[in-house]
Every structure is written in C-alpha cells, then in structure tokens.
C-alpha cells in the first residue's frame, strides 16, 4: 500500500537527517541515484555539511566506479554548485609493480589534491567536494602531516624567502643550474 503524500518524508527533512548523521561520524551510501541528479544531491549535502562543520575542515567524498563517470559527475556538479570547490583525486594510470612510471600529469594532479586536503583548515567559507574513483581510493597515500609539511604553496602576490625556496627545491630533488633546460632543474 502506498503512503499518502502528506506523510511522505520531505526532502529537507531527509537532508537534515543525512547531515546530522555525517556530522556524528556516520558514513552514508547513496545508491541508485539517477545520473545527473547525483550532482544536485551532493551539492546540497556538501553545502549543509560545510555549514555544520564549525570551522573544521569538512569535505564530502564522491566515489565513482571509473574515471569517465567521475569526470561526468564533476561536470554536472560544477553546473549544480559553482560555489563549491572540487578536489579531483585521480587513480594512477599504471598497475602496481609495473615497469612503467605513472604519467607525470596524473602524479602532479594527485599531489595537488593531497596537498590541498592536507592544508585544509575550514570549509565554512567555501565548501569542498572530493571526487575520486574506486581505484584511486584504494591506492596508498602519504600521511596527512607529512604531506602538509613537505608541500610548498606559491601563488602570484605571495612573498617567499628566496634562500628558503632554494633550500626546499634542492631538498626535493631539483638540481641547481644557471639556465633551466629540463624538468627538475
């Protein structure tokens, strides 16, 4: 027997219930959400979760089954929530113990995502969503404290001590040269 429309749960009540469960430390799994609608559901959840985070770093994690689905979700999510930061964590493009090294662009994207997550302080100003795949979430990463300590953030307008920058670059494998010709110099 169908429930009458008046007693059906309201979407706002369901959202509040989901957010309170997430804030309490529970994990939620949403399945059978139609393609395209999942981005709107995630947008509402991430905004509500960020509002309840009280200055702590909070992020909602969306795990797609593969890279193509993750990319489609991210595009739909950007439409649904342009105000939310998306941190995309891709999987390596090679198998463990393979003789081929991972693509440098994918390695850089993974390191950027992990560094952004490691240095996260709060999400009240700008909510955050981590978009990843099953393969990427199963791959090991460095500890958060190490990642925060070993990364360098430089942006236009920021002032950096030149000696400290040179020391950091040399300690992370860069070679000092008068003219830069190759990556890593």
Backbone as CSV, one residue per row, in Angstrom:
resi,resn,N_x,N_y,N_z,CA_x,CA_y,CA_z,C_x,C_y,C_z
1,UNK,0.835,-1.174,0.000,0.000,0.000,0.000,0.882,1.239,0.000
2,UNK,0.576,2.200,-0.858,1.335,3.434,-0.926,0.988,4.335,0.246
3,UNK,2.025,5.084,0.697,1.757,6.045,1.760,1.088,7.268,1.168
4,UNK,0.226,7.915,1.939,-0.359,9.155,1.455,0.736,10.206,1.285
5,UNK,0.535,11.120,0.374,1.521,12.146,0.065,1.854,12.990,1.282
6,UNK,0.899,13.245,2.156,1.135,14.099,3.320,2.122,13.473,4.293
7,UNK,2.192,12.140,4.388,3.087,11.515,5.349,4.426,11.098,4.730
8,UNK,4.616,11.347,3.447,5.883,11.019,2.804,6.976,11.934,3.351
9,UNK,8.203,11.404,3.543,9.273,12.246,4.091,9.601,13.387,3.131
10,UNK,9.809,14.544,3.699,10.142,15.725,2.913,11.627,15.713,2.579
11,UNK,11.993,16.196,1.406,13.411,16.219,1.038,14.269,17.002,2.031
12,UNK,13.738,18.091,2.583,14.507,18.891,3.536,14.771,18.080,4.803
13,UNK,13.769,17.334,5.266,13.946,16.504,6.459,14.969,15.399,6.206
14,UNK,14.944,14.817,5.017,15.926,13.785,4.670,17.334,14.370,4.624
15,UNK,17.473,15.581,4.076,18.774,16.239,4.007,19.294,16.522,5.413
16,UNK,18.438,17.045,6.284,18.857,17.329,7.663,19.283,16.047,8.371
17,UNK,18.537,14.983,8.165,18.872,13.705,8.793,20.222,13.185,8.287
18,UNK,20.454,13.278,6.991,21.720,12.820,6.417,22.889,13.636,6.948
19,UNK,22.728,14.955,7.020,23.812,15.817,7.501,24.097,15.549,8.969
20,UNK,23.060,15.383,9.784,23.299,15.112,11.205,24.011,13.776,11.385
21,UNK,23.722,12.802,10.556,24.432,11.521,10.623,25.894,11.683,10.216
22,UNK,26.156,12.483,9.184,27.533,12.725,8.750,28.321,13.474,9.818
23,UNK,27.709,14.493,10.431,28.379,15.261,11.481,28.685,14.366,12.675
24,UNK,27.823,13.405,12.958,28.025,12.477,14.070,29.103,11.435,13.766
25,UNK,29.597,11.398,12.559,30.672,10.477,12.205,30.236,9.252,11.431
26,UNK,28.975,9.162,11.122,28.490,8.010,10.349,28.873,8.189,8.879
27,UNK,28.912,7.103,8.159,29.120,7.191,6.717,27.813,6.797,6.044
28,UNK,27.512,7.473,4.978,26.282,7.217,4.246,26.616,6.750,2.842
29,UNK,25.816,5.860,2.327,25.955,5.408,0.953,24.633,5.659,0.247
30,UNK,24.701,6.399,-0.844,23.525,6.632,-1.666,23.701,5.795,-2.920
31,UNK,22.725,4.965,-3.202,22.803,4.137,-4.399,21.548,4.334,-5.222
32,UNK,21.630,3.957,-6.471,20.510,4.055,-7.415,20.022,5.485,-7.608
33,UNK,20.922,6.441,-7.424,20.573,7.830,-7.704,20.762,8.030,-9.202
34,UNK,19.770,8.560,-9.904,19.891,8.710,-11.363,21.077,9.597,-11.753
35,UNK,21.718,9.249,-12.867,22.821,10.067,-13.382,22.334,11.488,-13.570
36,UNK,23.131,12.435,-13.145,22.768,13.840,-13.264,22.149,14.366,-11.984
37,UNK,21.278,13.587,-11.360,20.674,14.029,-10.104,21.649,13.871,-8.947
38,UNK,22.607,12.953,-9.072,23.577,12.747,-8.002,24.386,14.002,-7.708
39,UNK,24.653,14.812,-8.722,25.405,16.051,-8.502,24.591,17.063,-7.708
40,UNK,23.284,17.130,-7.933,22.440,18.046,-7.165,22.319,17.580,-5.712
41,UNK,22.204,16.274,-5.503,22.163,15.727,-4.147,23.475,16.025,-3.424
42,UNK,24.599,15.787,-4.092,25.903,16.040,-3.480,26.098,17.527,-3.194
43,UNK,25.616,18.407,-4.081,25.749,19.852,-3.862,25.007,20.284,-2.601
44,UNK,23.793,19.800,-2.425,23.033,20.139,-1.222,23.711,19.590,0.027
45,UNK,24.200,18.369,-0.040,24.867,17.761,1.110,26.150,18.484,1.491
46,UNK,26.970,18.823,0.509,28.255,19.452,0.820,28.053,20.853,1.394
47,UNK,27.088,21.585,0.909,26.807,22.919,1.471,26.316,22.805,2.910
48,UNK,25.400,21.877,3.153,24.861,21.705,4.509,25.935,21.180,5.459
49,UNK,26.783,20.282,5.003,27.858,19.752,5.829,28.868,20.840,6.177
50,UNK,29.206,21.683,5.221,30.154,22.775,5.468,29.582,23.779,6.464
51,UNK,28.290,24.027,6.407,27.666,24.963,7.341,27.702,24.423,8.771
52,UNK,27.648,23.099,8.943,27.674,22.476,10.265,29.086,22.174,10.753
53,UNK,30.113,22.405,9.947,31.477,21.992,10.286,32.089,22.832,11.399
54,UNK,31.593,24.028,11.655,32.063,24.897,12.734,33.571,25.125,12.681
55,UNK,34.091,25.546,11.540,35.493,25.886,11.403,36.425,24.714,11.158
56,UNK,35.946,23.489,11.260,36.774,22.324,10.976,36.790,22.078,9.474
57,UNK,37.818,21.410,9.030,37.869,21.030,7.617,36.869,19.911,7.389
58,UNK,35.965,20.118,6.470,34.963,19.097,6.157,34.838,18.997,4.650
59,UNK,34.731,17.785,4.182,34.564,17.563,2.756,33.673,16.349,2.553
60,UNK,32.924,16.392,1.510,32.116,15.252,1.104,32.915,14.520,0.031
61,UNK,32.925,13.196,0.086,33.681,12.395,-0.875,32.708,11.663,-1.784
62,UNK,32.895,11.847,-3.087,32.102,11.118,-4.084,33.037,10.124,-4.756
63,UNK,32.664,8.839,-4.697,33.485,7.782,-5.293,32.747,7.236,-6.507
64,UNK,33.327,7.440,-7.674,32.751,6.930,-8.921,33.402,5.592,-9.257
65,UNK,32.738,4.817,-10.106,33.296,3.499,-10.419,34.495,3.586,-11.364
66,UNK,34.591,4.657,-12.170,35.748,4.806,-13.059,35.973,6.283,-13.358
67,UNK,37.048,6.561,-14.070,37.428,7.938,-14.364,36.426,8.684,-15.240
68,UNK,35.804,7.989,-16.192,34.827,8.644,-17.060,33.597,9.083,-16.273
69,UNK,33.136,8.238,-15.372,31.984,8.601,-14.542,32.345,9.736,-13.592
70,UNK,33.551,9.716,-13.057,33.987,10.795,-12.160,34.018,12.124,-12.909
71,UNK,34.528,12.123,-14.136,34.590,13.348,-14.927,33.185,13.849,-15.263
72,UNK,32.283,12.959,-15.625,30.901,13.367,-15.918,30.230,13.930,-14.672
73,UNK,30.469,13.305,-13.524,29.902,13.815,-12.276,30.442,15.213,-11.968
74,UNK,31.756,15.400,-12.134,32.369,16.704,-11.842,31.792,17.803,-12.737
75,UNK,31.584,17.499,-14.014,30.998,18.491,-14.922,29.582,18.854,-14.495
76,UNK,28.786,17.870,-14.139,27.420,18.139,-13.672,27.438,18.866,-12.334
77,UNK,28.388,18.519,-11.477,28.487,19.159,-10.169,28.876,20.632,-10.313
78,UNK,29.777,20.933,-11.246,30.159,22.344,-11.476,28.948,23.174,-11.895
79,UNK,28.022,22.554,-12.638,26.790,23.242,-13.023,25.879,23.416,-11.807
80,UNK,25.748,22.372,-10.998,24.840,22.396,-9.851,25.356,23.269,-8.713
81,UNK,26.668,23.354,-8.557,27.246,24.078,-7.418,28.543,24.771,-7.814
82,UNK,28.450,25.887,-8.538,29.683,26.565,-8.947,30.459,27.175,-7.778
83,UNK,29.820,27.326,-6.616,30.464,27.912,-5.455,31.250,26.906,-4.624
84,UNK,31.179,25.633,-4.951,31.834,24.579,-4.182,33.143,24.197,-4.860
85,UNK,34.191,24.080,-4.051,35.499,23.672,-4.559,35.504,22.169,-4.805
86,UNK,35.985,21.746,-5.962,36.109,20.324,-6.275,37.589,19.951,-6.246
87,UNK,37.918,18.955,-5.444,39.269,18.414,-5.396,39.198,17.058,-6.085
88,UNK,39.823,16.963,-7.249,39.774,15.739,-8.041,41.016,14.897,-7.759
89,UNK,40.807,13.673,-7.276,41.899,12.761,-6.961,41.846,11.578,-7.930
90,UNK,42.645,11.625,-9.002,42.602,10.533,-9.985,43.423,9.326,-9.527
91,UNK,43.166,8.201,-10.155,43.941,6.981,-9.894,45.202,6.996,-10.763
92,UNK,46.198,6.223,-10.323,47.385,6.064,-11.160,46.969,5.423,-12.480
93,UNK,47.697,5.717,-13.531,47.385,5.155,-14.840,48.233,3.927,-15.156
94,UNK,48.823,3.318,-14.121,49.595,2.097,-14.309,49.317,1.164,-13.125
95,UNK,49.685,-0.083,-13.285,49.459,-1.079,-12.246,50.599,-1.051,-11.225
96,UNK,50.328,-1.460,-9.989,51.412,-1.551,-9.005,52.498,-2.516,-9.483
97,UNK,53.723,-2.193,-9.200,54.894,-3.001,-9.564,55.067,-3.141,-11.074
98,UNK,54.472,-2.232,-11.814,54.634,-2.212,-13.257,55.988,-1.593,-13.567
99,UNK,56.521,-1.867,-14.712,57.810,-1.283,-15.101,57.649,0.117,-15.674
100,UNK,56.413,0.557,-15.807,56.127,1.885,-16.356,55.794,2.823,-15.207
101,UNK,56.365,4.005,-15.238,56.067,5.013,-14.220,54.741,5.675,-14.529
102,UNK,54.064,6.195,-13.495,52.805,6.906,-13.742,53.037,8.165,-14.577
103,UNK,52.020,8.578,-15.283,52.063,9.797,-16.072,52.365,10.974,-15.135
104,UNK,53.265,11.849,-15.539,53.663,12.978,-14.696,52.490,13.923,-14.417
105,UNK,51.600,14.096,-15.380,50.454,14.981,-15.181,49.502,14.411,-14.127
106,UNK,49.304,13.099,-14.137,48.435,12.470,-13.142,49.098,12.514,-11.767
107,UNK,50.403,12.285,-11.712,51.117,12.374,-10.436,51.014,13.785,-9.870
108,UNK,51.143,14.792,-10.727,51.029,16.180,-10.266,49.619,16.487,-9.780
109,UNK,48.615,15.974,-10.484,47.231,16.207,-10.073,46.936,15.532,-8.734
110,UNK,47.453,14.326,-8.529,47.276,13.632,-7.239,47.963,14.399,-6.116
111,UNK,49.183,14.852,-6.353,49.912,15.585,-5.317,49.226,16.915,-4.992
112,UNK,48.714,17.584,-6.003,47.993,18.839,-5.774,46.761,18.593,-4.923
113,UNK,46.017,17.559,-5.243,44.808,17.243,-4.481,45.155,16.882,-3.040
114,UNK,46.152,16.043,-2.840,46.524,15.636,-1.487,47.075,16.811,-0.677
115,UNK,47.839,17.695,-1.318,48.369,18.869,-0.615,47.241,19.809,-0.215
116,UNK,46.276,20.016,-1.100,45.133,20.881,-0.764,44.343,20.313,0.396
117,UNK,44.153,19.005,0.423,43.428,18.380,1.527,44.232,18.416,2.827
118,UNK,45.542,18.255,2.735,46.380,18.253,3.935,46.440,19.628,4.596
119,UNK,46.384,20.682,3.805,46.474,22.036,4.361,45.114,22.649,4.654
120,UNK,44.047,21.896,4.475,42.696,22.428,4.683,42.494,22.787,6.147
121,UNK,41.965,23.973,6.386,41.698,24.425,7.746,40.203,24.429,8.044
122,UNK,39.424,25.006,7.180,37.989,25.088,7.398,37.268,25.125,6.066
123,UNK,35.987,24.838,6.094,35.238,24.802,4.844,33.986,25.652,4.902
124,UNK,33.868,26.497,5.928,32.662,27.316,6.035,32.610,28.367,4.932
125,UNK,33.791,28.924,4.575,33.811,29.956,3.537,33.549,29.370,2.159
126,UNK,34.150,28.225,1.897,33.984,27.589,0.590,33.882,26.080,0.779
127,UNK,32.694,25.532,0.612,32.532,24.087,0.787,33.410,23.306,-0.195
128,UNK,33.712,22.049,0.155,34.637,21.252,-0.644,34.059,19.860,-0.901
129,UNK,34.269,19.380,-2.130,33.895,18.028,-2.509,35.133,17.338,-3.065
130,UNK,35.394,16.124,-2.610,36.491,15.325,-3.148,35.872,14.324,-4.106
131,UNK,36.292,14.378,-5.360,35.799,13.464,-6.385,36.915,12.496,-6.728
132,UNK,36.620,11.212,-6.603,37.638,10.203,-6.852,36.987,8.944,-7.422
133,UNK,37.796,7.931,-7.641,37.299,6.673,-8.180,37.619,5.543,-7.199
134,UNK,37.044,4.392,-7.443,37.298,3.234,-6.596,38.783,2.900,-6.601
135,UNK,39.403,2.868,-7.779,40.832,2.550,-7.862,41.684,3.577,-7.120
136,UNK,41.361,4.839,-7.229,42.159,5.885,-6.580,42.050,5.828,-5.067
137,UNK,40.880,5.513,-4.575,40.693,5.499,-3.120,41.358,4.277,-2.483
138,UNK,41.621,3.246,-3.262,42.292,2.057,-2.748,43.811,2.187,-2.754
139,UNK,44.349,3.183,-3.441,45.789,3.351,-3.538,46.314,4.116,-2.324
140,UNK,47.436,3.682,-1.817,48.015,4.278,-0.615,48.498,5.696,-0.889
141,UNK,48.420,6.520,0.147,48.909,7.899,0.068,49.764,8.167,1.300
142,UNK,50.544,9.227,1.235,51.394,9.626,2.358,50.530,10.147,3.504
143,UNK,51.030,10.068,4.738,50.274,10.605,5.874,50.014,12.107,5.724
144,UNK,48.904,12.559,6.289,48.477,13.956,6.157,49.519,14.933,6.709
145,UNK,50.073,14.637,7.880,51.056,15.546,8.490,52.296,15.689,7.610
146,UNK,52.765,14.585,7.053,53.934,14.641,6.177,53.620,15.455,4.929
147,UNK,52.435,15.220,4.367,52.035,15.935,3.150,51.969,17.441,3.402
148,UNK,51.412,17.842,4.541,51.305,19.266,4.863,52.674,19.893,5.072
149,UNK,53.600,19.150,5.676,54.925,19.692,5.960,55.820,19.747,4.722
150,UNK,55.642,18.813,3.811,56.558,18.696,2.671,56.086,19.384,1.398
151,UNK,54.951,20.036,1.408,54.481,20.722,0.205,54.739,22.208,0.315
152,UNK,54.846,22.829,-0.822,55.096,24.265,-0.899,53.986,24.895,-1.720
153,UNK,53.396,25.940,-1.184,52.341,26.654,-1.898,52.867,28.024,-2.299
154,UNK,52.895,28.262,-3.586,53.330,29.555,-4.106,52.265,30.063,-5.061
155,UNK,51.926,31.309,-4.917,50.897,31.909,-5.769,51.302,33.340,-6.082
156,UNK,50.801,33.886,-7.184,51.127,35.281,-7.514,50.713,36.210,-6.367
157,UNK,51.623,37.089,-6.011,51.351,38.048,-4.944,51.879,37.617,-3.599
158,UNK,52.221,36.337,-3.434,52.785,35.858,-2.169,54.277,36.143,-2.130
159,UNK,54.792,36.425,-0.958,56.227,36.669,-0.779,56.874,35.412,-0.214
160,UNK,57.957,34.969,-0.850,58.704,33.807,-0.388,60.151,34.210,-0.175
161,UNK,60.756,33.683,0.870,62.178,33.903,1.113,62.947,33.086,0.073
162,UNK,63.797,33.730,-0.695,64.479,33.074,-1.809,65.416,31.963,-1.327
163,UNK,66.130,32.186,-0.220,67.029,31.144,0.285,66.238,29.921,0.748
164,UNK,65.097,30.156,1.391,64.243,29.059,1.838,63.659,28.290,0.650
165,UNK,63.285,29.011,-0.398,62.770,28.374,-1.604,63.841,27.503,-2.255
166,UNK,65.061,28.021,-2.365,66.159,27.257,-2.965,66.443,26.010,-2.133
167,UNK,66.468,26.152,-0.803,66.707,25.020,0.087,65.617,23.956,-0.089
168,UNK,64.353,24.390,-0.173,63.245,23.446,-0.336,63.355,22.725,-1.671
169,UNK,63.639,23.455,-2.748,63.753,22.836,-4.075,64.891,21.826,-4.127
170,UNK,66.049,22.167,-3.554,67.184,21.244,-3.562,66.908,20.003,-2.719
171,UNK,66.219,20.179,-1.596,65.932,19.024,-0.740,64.859,18.117,-1.342
172,UNK,64.152,18.594,-2.364,63.117,17.794,-3.016,63.510,17.344,-4.422
173,UNK,64.815,17.281,-4.658,65.298,16.650,-5.877,65.569,17.558,-7.055
174,UNK,65.401,18.871,-6.920,65.699,19.769,-8.024,67.203,20.020,-8.079
175,UNK,67.705,20.198,-9.272,69.124,20.487,-9.467,69.302,21.972,-9.711
176,UNK,70.293,22.541,-9.060,70.556,23.977,-9.224,71.357,24.190,-10.514
177,UNK,70.844,25.052,-11.376,71.556,25.370,-12.608,71.277,26.820,-12.966
178,UNK,72.199,27.410,-13.716,72.058,28.825,-14.076,70.966,29.019,-15.135
179,UNK,70.818,28.031,-16.014,69.768,28.084,-17.042,68.942,26.809,-16.972
180,UNK,67.652,26.971,-16.849,66.750,25.822,-16.764,66.443,25.318,-18.166
181,UNK,66.754,24.033,-18.417,66.503,23.452,-19.729,65.559,22.248,-19.650
182,UNK,65.531,21.582,-18.515,64.710,20.385,-18.377,63.911,20.441,-17.090
183,UNK,62.895,19.593,-17.033,62.088,19.477,-15.819,62.981,19.008,-14.679
184,UNK,62.853,19.622,-13.519,63.626,19.229,-12.353,64.865,20.061,-12.125
185,UNK,65.084,21.059,-12.967,66.238,21.957,-12.778,65.748,23.251,-12.140
